């Protein structure tokens, strides 16, 4: 566990979350500020700052994050599809420095891939 990492503390149970799934590699919970009716965060249980820091040792957790996304999306109420977003680093506009995949969906299309710039 990385000290003072918000999502490591969530995995450890030191900070509450609305958990929806956990296995030996990944942990999934509802985003605290959902942008769509379904907005799940799937994270590796071990601390990994971003894909900028990933190595071959992280591949099992990275694969599992994507492998569970469909099941979690369906169970959360998005059976017709979903979008996975992973923000990385400053240019990727990542706010929480523990890797997380946003799984977003609902009963309506989630919209354009990126917010249109002026
Ligand atoms: P990002 O900008 O990709 O780093 O996304 C960070 C996400 O974490 C945002 O969607 C936040 O709403 C979410 N978030 C921050 N704190 C919490 C928390 N304590 N529990 C659940 N989601 C959180
Ligand atoms: Zn962490």
GROMACS .gro file of N, CA and C and ligand atoms in nm:
model
  378
    1UNK      N    1   0.084  -0.121   0.000
    1UNK     CA    2   0.000   0.000   0.000
    1UNK      C    3   0.087   0.125   0.000
    2UNK      N    4   0.048   0.218  -0.085
    2UNK     CA    5   0.118   0.346  -0.089
    2UNK      C    6   0.057   0.441   0.012
    3UNK      N    7   0.138   0.498   0.096
    3UNK     CA    8   0.087   0.588   0.199
    3UNK      C    9   0.026   0.711   0.134
    4UNK      N   10  -0.083   0.757   0.195
    4UNK     CA   11  -0.153   0.877   0.149
    4UNK      C   12  -0.208   0.864   0.008
    5UNK      N   13  -0.233   0.741  -0.035
    5UNK     CA   14  -0.301   0.723  -0.164
    5UNK      C   15  -0.448   0.693  -0.135
    6UNK      N   16  -0.536   0.779  -0.188
    6UNK     CA   17  -0.680   0.767  -0.163
    6UNK      C   18  -0.733   0.629  -0.200
    7UNK      N   19  -0.698   0.580  -0.320
    7UNK     CA   20  -0.757   0.454  -0.365
    7UNK      C   21  -0.693   0.334  -0.295
    8UNK      N   22  -0.567   0.343  -0.254
    8UNK     CA   23  -0.511   0.236  -0.170
    8UNK      C   24  -0.587   0.229  -0.037
    9UNK      N   25  -0.625   0.343   0.016
    9UNK     CA   26  -0.700   0.345   0.142
    9UNK      C   27  -0.840   0.287   0.121
   10UNK      N   28  -0.898   0.308   0.005
   10UNK     CA   29  -1.028   0.247  -0.025
   10UNK      C   30  -1.014   0.095  -0.034
   11UNK      N   31  -0.910   0.047  -0.102
   11UNK     CA   32  -0.888  -0.098  -0.111
   11UNK      C   33  -0.871  -0.157   0.028
   12UNK      N   34  -0.798  -0.086   0.114
   12UNK     CA   35  -0.771  -0.135   0.250
   12UNK      C   36  -0.893  -0.124   0.341
   13UNK      N   37  -0.996  -0.051   0.298
   13UNK     CA   38  -1.115  -0.031   0.381
   13UNK      C   39  -1.101   0.083   0.480
   14UNK      N   40  -0.993   0.160   0.469
   14UNK     CA   41  -0.972   0.272   0.561
   14UNK      C   42  -1.057   0.394   0.524
   15UNK      N   43  -1.098   0.400   0.398
   15UNK     CA   44  -1.191   0.503   0.351
   15UNK      C   45  -1.309   0.429   0.288
   16UNK      N   46  -1.432   0.465   0.324
   16UNK     CA   47  -1.547   0.390   0.272
   16UNK      C   48  -1.567   0.408   0.122
   17UNK      N   49  -1.623   0.306   0.060
   17UNK     CA   50  -1.660   0.315  -0.081
   17UNK      C   51  -1.782   0.228  -0.103
   18UNK      N   52  -1.850   0.253  -0.212
   18UNK     CA   53  -1.963   0.168  -0.251
   18UNK      C   54  -1.907   0.056  -0.338
   19UNK      N   55  -1.857  -0.047  -0.272
   19UNK     CA   56  -1.790  -0.158  -0.342
   19UNK      C   57  -1.891  -0.241  -0.420
   20UNK      N   58  -1.853  -0.278  -0.542
   20UNK     CA   59  -1.940  -0.365  -0.619
   20UNK      C   60  -1.872  -0.493  -0.662
   21UNK      N   61  -1.740  -0.499  -0.653
   21UNK     CA   62  -1.669  -0.622  -0.693
   21UNK      C   63  -1.528  -0.620  -0.635
   22UNK      N   64  -1.479  -0.738  -0.603
   22UNK     CA   65  -1.341  -0.751  -0.557
   22UNK      C   66  -1.293  -0.892  -0.588
   23UNK      N   67  -1.171  -0.904  -0.636
   23UNK     CA   68  -1.106  -1.035  -0.643
   23UNK      C   69  -0.963  -1.017  -0.598
   24UNK      N   70  -0.877  -1.113  -0.630
   24UNK     CA   71  -0.740  -1.103  -0.577
   24UNK      C   72  -0.657  -0.995  -0.644
   25UNK      N   73  -0.703  -0.945  -0.760
   25UNK     CA   74  -0.624  -0.848  -0.835
   25UNK      C   75  -0.685  -0.710  -0.842
   26UNK      N   76  -0.818  -0.702  -0.847
   26UNK     CA   77  -0.882  -0.572  -0.871
   26UNK      C   78  -0.995  -0.547  -0.773
   27UNK      N   79  -1.031  -0.420  -0.764
   27UNK     CA   80  -1.139  -0.373  -0.675
   27UNK      C   81  -1.223  -0.276  -0.757
   28UNK      N   82  -1.355  -0.284  -0.746
   28UNK     CA   83  -1.443  -0.196  -0.822
   28UNK      C   84  -1.546  -0.133  -0.729
   29UNK      N   85  -1.576  -0.005  -0.755
   29UNK     CA   86  -1.668   0.069  -0.670
   29UNK      C   87  -1.732   0.181  -0.751
   30UNK      N   88  -1.842   0.233  -0.699
   30UNK     CA   89  -1.911   0.341  -0.768
   30UNK      C   90  -1.835   0.472  -0.753
   31UNK      N   91  -1.823   0.546  -0.864
   31UNK     CA   92  -1.762   0.679  -0.859
   31UNK      C   93  -1.845   0.769  -0.769
   32UNK      N   94  -1.780   0.849  -0.687
   32UNK     CA   95  -1.848   0.935  -0.592
   32UNK      C   96  -1.922   1.050  -0.662
   33UNK      N   97  -1.883   1.081  -0.783
   33UNK     CA   98  -1.943   1.191  -0.859
   33UNK      C   99  -1.977   1.142  -1.000
   34UNK      N  100  -2.081   1.056  -1.008
   34UNK     CA  101  -2.108   0.987  -1.135
   34UNK      C  102  -2.142   1.084  -1.248
   35UNK      N  103  -2.080   1.058  -1.364
   35UNK     CA  104  -2.103   1.141  -1.483
   35UNK      C  105  -2.210   1.083  -1.574
   36UNK      N  106  -2.247   0.959  -1.550
   36UNK     CA  107  -2.353   0.891  -1.622
   36UNK      C  108  -2.426   0.801  -1.522
   37UNK      N  109  -2.545   0.748  -1.558
   37UNK     CA  110  -2.618   0.665  -1.461
   37UNK      C  111  -2.535   0.548  -1.408
   38UNK      N  112  -2.452   0.491  -1.493
   38UNK     CA  113  -2.355   0.390  -1.448
   38UNK      C  114  -2.216   0.452  -1.458
   39UNK      N  115  -2.146   0.457  -1.346
   39UNK     CA  116  -2.009   0.512  -1.345
   39UNK      C  117  -1.931   0.437  -1.237
   40UNK      N  118  -1.859   0.337  -1.283
   40UNK     CA  119  -1.783   0.246  -1.196
   40UNK      C  120  -1.635   0.277  -1.213
   41UNK      N  121  -1.560   0.265  -1.105
   41UNK     CA  122  -1.414   0.271  -1.113
   41UNK      C  123  -1.360   0.131  -1.085
   42UNK      N  124  -1.273   0.083  -1.174
   42UNK     CA  125  -1.207  -0.047  -1.154
   42UNK      C  126  -1.058  -0.019  -1.138
   43UNK      N  127  -1.002  -0.067  -1.027
   43UNK     CA  128  -0.863  -0.033  -0.996
   43UNK      C  129  -0.783  -0.159  -0.961
   44UNK      N  130  -0.651  -0.156  -0.988
   44UNK     CA  131  -0.567  -0.264  -0.936
   44UNK      C  132  -0.560  -0.253  -0.784
   45UNK      N  133  -0.557  -0.367  -0.716
   45UNK     CA  134  -0.547  -0.362  -0.570
   45UNK      C  135  -0.410  -0.312  -0.523
   46UNK      N  136  -0.308  -0.342  -0.600
   46UNK     CA  137  -0.176  -0.291  -0.563
   46UNK      C  138  -0.160  -0.150  -0.617
   47UNK      N  139  -0.075  -0.073  -0.553
   47UNK     CA  140  -0.059   0.065  -0.599
   47UNK      C  141   0.013   0.069  -0.734
   48UNK      N  142  -0.049   0.136  -0.829
   48UNK     CA  143   0.009   0.164  -0.960
   48UNK      C  144  -0.040   0.303  -0.997
   49UNK      N  145   0.052   0.395  -1.015
   49UNK     CA  146   0.012   0.535  -1.031
   49UNK      C  147  -0.067   0.557  -1.159
   50UNK      N  148  -0.016   0.506  -1.270
   50UNK     CA  149  -0.086   0.523  -1.399
   50UNK      C  150  -0.025   0.426  -1.498
   51UNK      N  151  -0.077   0.425  -1.620
   51UNK     CA  152  -0.017   0.341  -1.725
   51UNK      C  153   0.124   0.388  -1.759
   52UNK      N  154   0.156   0.511  -1.721
   52UNK     CA  155   0.292   0.560  -1.742
   52UNK      C  156   0.393   0.485  -1.655
   53UNK      N  157   0.342   0.419  -1.551
   53UNK     CA  158   0.429   0.350  -1.456
   53UNK      C  159   0.415   0.199  -1.465
   54UNK      N  160   0.337   0.149  -1.561
   54UNK     CA  161   0.308   0.006  -1.567
   54UNK      C  162   0.425  -0.073  -1.626
   55UNK      N  163   0.439  -0.196  -1.580
   55UNK     CA  164   0.540  -0.286  -1.633
   55UNK      C  165   0.475  -0.422  -1.657
   56UNK      N  166   0.553  -0.517  -1.703
   56UNK     CA  167   0.500  -0.650  -1.732
   56UNK      C  168   0.438  -0.713  -1.607
   57UNK      N  169   0.490  -0.680  -1.491
   57UNK     CA  170   0.437  -0.737  -1.367
   57UNK      C  171   0.293  -0.694  -1.341
   58UNK      N  172   0.252  -0.585  -1.402
   58UNK     CA  173   0.116  -0.534  -1.382
   58UNK      C  174   0.015  -0.594  -1.478
   59UNK      N  175   0.063  -0.672  -1.576
   59UNK     CA  176  -0.027  -0.720  -1.682
   59UNK      C  177  -0.145  -0.801  -1.630
   60UNK      N  178  -0.128  -0.890  -1.531
   60UNK     CA  179  -0.247  -0.963  -1.483
   60UNK      C  180  -0.356  -0.870  -1.431
   61UNK      N  181  -0.321  -0.771  -1.354
   61UNK     CA  182  -0.422  -0.679  -1.301
   61UNK      C  183  -0.481  -0.593  -1.413
   62UNK      N  184  -0.396  -0.550  -1.505
   62UNK     CA  185  -0.446  -0.468  -1.616
   62UNK      C  186  -0.546  -0.548  -1.700
   63UNK      N  187  -0.515  -0.673  -1.726
   63UNK     CA  188  -0.607  -0.757  -1.802
   63UNK      C  189  -0.737  -0.779  -1.727
   64UNK      N  190  -0.728  -0.803  -1.599
   64UNK     CA  191  -0.848  -0.829  -1.519
   64UNK      C  192  -0.938  -0.705  -1.516
   65UNK      N  193  -0.878  -0.586  -1.509
   65UNK     CA  194  -0.959  -0.463  -1.507
   65UNK      C  195  -1.053  -0.458  -1.628
   66UNK      N  196  -1.002  -0.496  -1.744
   66UNK     CA  197  -1.085  -0.495  -1.865
   66UNK      C  198  -1.175  -0.617  -1.871
   67UNK      N  199  -1.126  -0.728  -1.822
   67UNK     CA  200  -1.203  -0.853  -1.832
   67UNK      C  201  -1.330  -0.849  -1.749
   68UNK      N  202  -1.330  -0.776  -1.638
   68UNK     CA  203  -1.449  -0.772  -1.553
   68UNK      C  204  -1.545  -0.659  -1.591
   69UNK      N  205  -1.501  -0.569  -1.680
   69UNK     CA  206  -1.580  -0.448  -1.708
   69UNK      C  207  -1.720  -0.481  -1.759
   70UNK      N  208  -1.732  -0.575  -1.852
   70UNK     CA  209  -1.862  -0.606  -1.910
   70UNK      C  210  -1.960  -0.657  -1.804
   71UNK      N  211  -1.917  -0.752  -1.725
   71UNK     CA  212  -2.003  -0.808  -1.620
   71UNK      C  213  -2.048  -0.698  -1.522
   72UNK      N  214  -1.956  -0.614  -1.482
   72UNK     CA  215  -1.990  -0.509  -1.386
   72UNK      C  216  -2.087  -0.408  -1.449
   73UNK      N  217  -2.064  -0.374  -1.576
   73UNK     CA  218  -2.152  -0.279  -1.644
   73UNK      C  219  -2.294  -0.335  -1.656
   74UNK      N  220  -2.305  -0.461  -1.693
   74UNK     CA  221  -2.437  -0.523  -1.707
   74UNK      C  222  -2.508  -0.524  -1.572
   75UNK      N  223  -2.438  -0.568  -1.470
   75UNK     CA  224  -2.499  -0.578  -1.337
   75UNK      C  225  -2.538  -0.441  -1.282
   76UNK      N  226  -2.465  -0.337  -1.321
   76UNK     CA  227  -2.493  -0.203  -1.270
   76UNK      C  228  -2.603  -0.133  -1.350
   77UNK      N  229  -2.646  -0.192  -1.463
   77UNK     CA  230  -2.756  -0.133  -1.536
   77UNK      C  231  -2.720  -0.077  -1.672
   78UNK      N  232  -2.617  -0.134  -1.735
   78UNK     CA  233  -2.579  -0.088  -1.868
   78UNK      C  234  -2.558  -0.209  -1.961
   79UNK      N  235  -2.668  -0.282  -1.988
   79UNK     CA  236  -2.653  -0.406  -2.066
   79UNK      C  237  -2.622  -0.384  -2.213
   80UNK      N  238  -2.648  -0.264  -2.265
   80UNK     CA  239  -2.633  -0.243  -2.408
   80UNK      C  240  -2.497  -0.192  -2.451
   81UNK      N  241  -2.402  -0.192  -2.360
   81UNK     CA  242  -2.268  -0.142  -2.393
   81UNK      C  243  -2.220  -0.044  -2.287
   82UNK      N  244  -2.099  -0.001  -2.304
   82UNK     CA  245  -2.039   0.089  -2.205
   82UNK      C  246  -1.912   0.148  -2.264
   83UNK      N  247  -1.856   0.244  -2.195
   83UNK     CA  248  -1.727   0.301  -2.237
   83UNK      C  249  -1.629   0.288  -2.123
   84UNK      N  250  -1.505   0.255  -2.159
   84UNK     CA  251  -1.395   0.249  -2.061
   84UNK      C  252  -1.301   0.365  -2.090
   85UNK      N  253  -1.271   0.443  -1.987
   85UNK     CA  254  -1.181   0.558  -2.000
   85UNK      C  255  -1.072   0.545  -1.894
   86UNK      N  256  -0.947   0.560  -1.935
   86UNK     CA  257  -0.836   0.564  -1.839
   86UNK      C  258  -0.757   0.691  -1.865
   87UNK      N  259  -0.762   0.783  -1.771
   87UNK     CA  260  -0.685   0.907  -1.779
   87UNK      C  261  -0.546   0.884  -1.720
   88UNK      N  262  -0.445   0.935  -1.786
   88UNK     CA  263  -0.307   0.912  -1.742
   88UNK      C  264  -0.227   1.042  -1.739
   89UNK      N  265  -0.179   1.076  -1.620
   89UNK     CA  266  -0.086   1.189  -1.608
   89UNK      C  267  -0.152   1.324  -1.634
   90UNK      N  268  -0.068   1.423  -1.637
   90UNK     CA  269  -0.117   1.561  -1.648
   90UNK      C  270  -0.187   1.586  -1.781
   91UNK      N  271  -0.130   1.537  -1.889
   91UNK     CA  272  -0.191   1.559  -2.021
   91UNK      C  273  -0.322   1.481  -2.032
   92UNK      N  274  -0.327   1.365  -1.967
   92UNK     CA  275  -0.450   1.284  -1.968
   92UNK      C  276  -0.554   1.332  -1.868
   93UNK      N  277  -0.522   1.440  -1.794
   93UNK     CA  278  -0.614   1.499  -1.696
   93UNK      C  279  -0.652   1.399  -1.586
   94UNK      N  280  -0.555   1.318  -1.540
   94UNK     CA  281  -0.576   1.227  -1.428
   94UNK      C  282  -0.572   1.306  -1.299
   95UNK      N  283  -0.673   1.286  -1.215
   95UNK     CA  284  -0.680   1.359  -1.088
   95UNK      C  285  -0.635   1.273  -0.970
   96UNK      N  286  -0.672   1.146  -0.968
   96UNK     CA  287  -0.633   1.058  -0.858
   96UNK      C  288  -0.517   0.970  -0.905
   97UNK      N  289  -0.399   0.981  -0.841
   97UNK     CA  290  -0.280   0.911  -0.891
   97UNK      C  291  -0.269   0.766  -0.846
   98UNK      N  292  -0.379   0.692  -0.865
   98UNK     CA  293  -0.380   0.544  -0.856
   98UNK      C  294  -0.464   0.500  -0.974
   99UNK      N  295  -0.403   0.423  -1.063
   99UNK     CA  296  -0.467   0.385  -1.189
   99UNK      C  297  -0.612   0.342  -1.168
  100UNK      N  298  -0.701   0.390  -1.253
  100UNK     CA  299  -0.841   0.350  -1.244
  100UNK      C  300  -0.903   0.357  -1.383
  101UNK      N  301  -0.984   0.256  -1.414
  101UNK     CA  302  -1.062   0.256  -1.537
  101UNK      C  303  -1.203   0.302  -1.502
  102UNK      N  304  -1.248   0.409  -1.567
  102UNK     CA  305  -1.387   0.451  -1.556
  102UNK      C  306  -1.469   0.362  -1.649
  103UNK      N  307  -1.573   0.302  -1.597
  103UNK     CA  308  -1.668   0.225  -1.680
  103UNK      C  309  -1.800   0.300  -1.674
  104UNK      N  310  -1.837   0.364  -1.785
  104UNK     CA  311  -1.954   0.451  -1.785
  104UNK      C  312  -2.058   0.400  -1.884
  105UNK      N  313  -2.184   0.418  -1.845
  105UNK     CA  314  -2.293   0.375  -1.931
  105UNK      C  315  -2.426   0.409  -1.869
  106UNK      N  316  -2.527   0.334  -1.910
  106UNK     CA  317  -2.664   0.358  -1.865
  106UNK      C  318  -2.759   0.313  -1.972
  107UNK      N  319  -2.875   0.378  -1.978
  107UNK     CA  320  -2.974   0.338  -2.078
  107UNK      C  321  -2.976   0.429  -2.199
  108UNK      N  322  -2.885   0.524  -2.203
  108UNK     CA  323  -2.871   0.615  -2.317
  108UNK      C  324  -2.725   0.616  -2.361
  109UNK      N  325  -2.698   0.642  -2.491
  109UNK     CA  326  -2.558   0.653  -2.536
  109UNK      C  327  -2.483   0.758  -2.454
  110UNK      N  328  -2.358   0.729  -2.425
  110UNK     CA  329  -2.281   0.818  -2.336
  110UNK      C  330  -2.239   0.946  -2.406
  111UNK      N  331  -2.244   0.952  -2.539
  111UNK     CA  332  -2.215   1.077  -2.608
  111UNK      C  333  -2.078   1.075  -2.675
  112UNK      N  334  -2.038   1.192  -2.727
  112UNK     CA  335  -1.911   1.201  -2.799
  112UNK      C  336  -1.793   1.156  -2.713
  113UNK      N  337  -1.689   1.107  -2.777
  113UNK     CA  338  -1.579   1.049  -2.704
  113UNK      C  339  -1.506   1.152  -2.617
  114UNK      N  340  -1.485   1.271  -2.670
  114UNK     CA  341  -1.420   1.377  -2.594
  114UNK      C  342  -1.506   1.502  -2.603
  115UNK      N  343  -1.504   1.579  -2.496
  115UNK     CA  344  -1.577   1.705  -2.498
  115UNK      C  345  -1.518   1.794  -2.608
  116UNK      N  346  -1.606   1.848  -2.689
  116UNK     CA  347  -1.560   1.930  -2.801
  116UNK      C  348  -1.493   2.056  -2.749
  117UNK      N  349  -1.377   2.089  -2.805
  117UNK     CA  350  -1.307   2.210  -2.761
  117UNK      C  351  -1.355   2.329  -2.840
  118UNK      N  352  -1.351   2.447  -2.779
  118UNK     CA  353  -1.402   2.570  -2.843
  118UNK      C  354  -1.319   2.604  -2.965
  119LIG     P1  355  -0.958   1.094  -1.284
  119LIG     O1  356  -0.984   1.236  -1.320
  119LIG     O2  357  -0.955   1.001  -1.403
  119LIG     O3  358  -0.837   1.078  -1.194
  119LIG     O4  359  -1.086   1.045  -1.202
  119LIG     C1  360  -1.092   1.044  -1.063
  119LIG     C2  361  -1.231   0.999  -1.027
  119LIG     O5  362  -1.231   0.957  -0.893
  119LIG     C3  363  -1.338   1.106  -1.041
  119LIG     O6  364  -1.439   1.061  -1.131
  119LIG     C4  365  -1.390   1.123  -0.898
  119LIG     O7  366  -1.529   1.149  -0.893
  119LIG     C5  367  -1.354   0.990  -0.836
  119LIG     N1  368  -1.336   0.990  -0.693
  119LIG     C6  369  -1.259   1.073  -0.618
  119LIG     N2  370  -1.266   1.041  -0.489
  119LIG     C7  371  -1.348   0.933  -0.480
  119LIG     C8  372  -1.394   0.853  -0.372
  119LIG     N3  373  -1.358   0.876  -0.244
  119LIG     N4  374  -1.479   0.751  -0.399
  119LIG     C9  375  -1.518   0.727  -0.526
  119LIG     N5  376  -1.476   0.798  -0.632
  119LIG    C10  377  -1.393   0.900  -0.609
  120LIG    ZN1  378  -0.261   0.366  -0.447
   0.00000   0.00000   0.00000
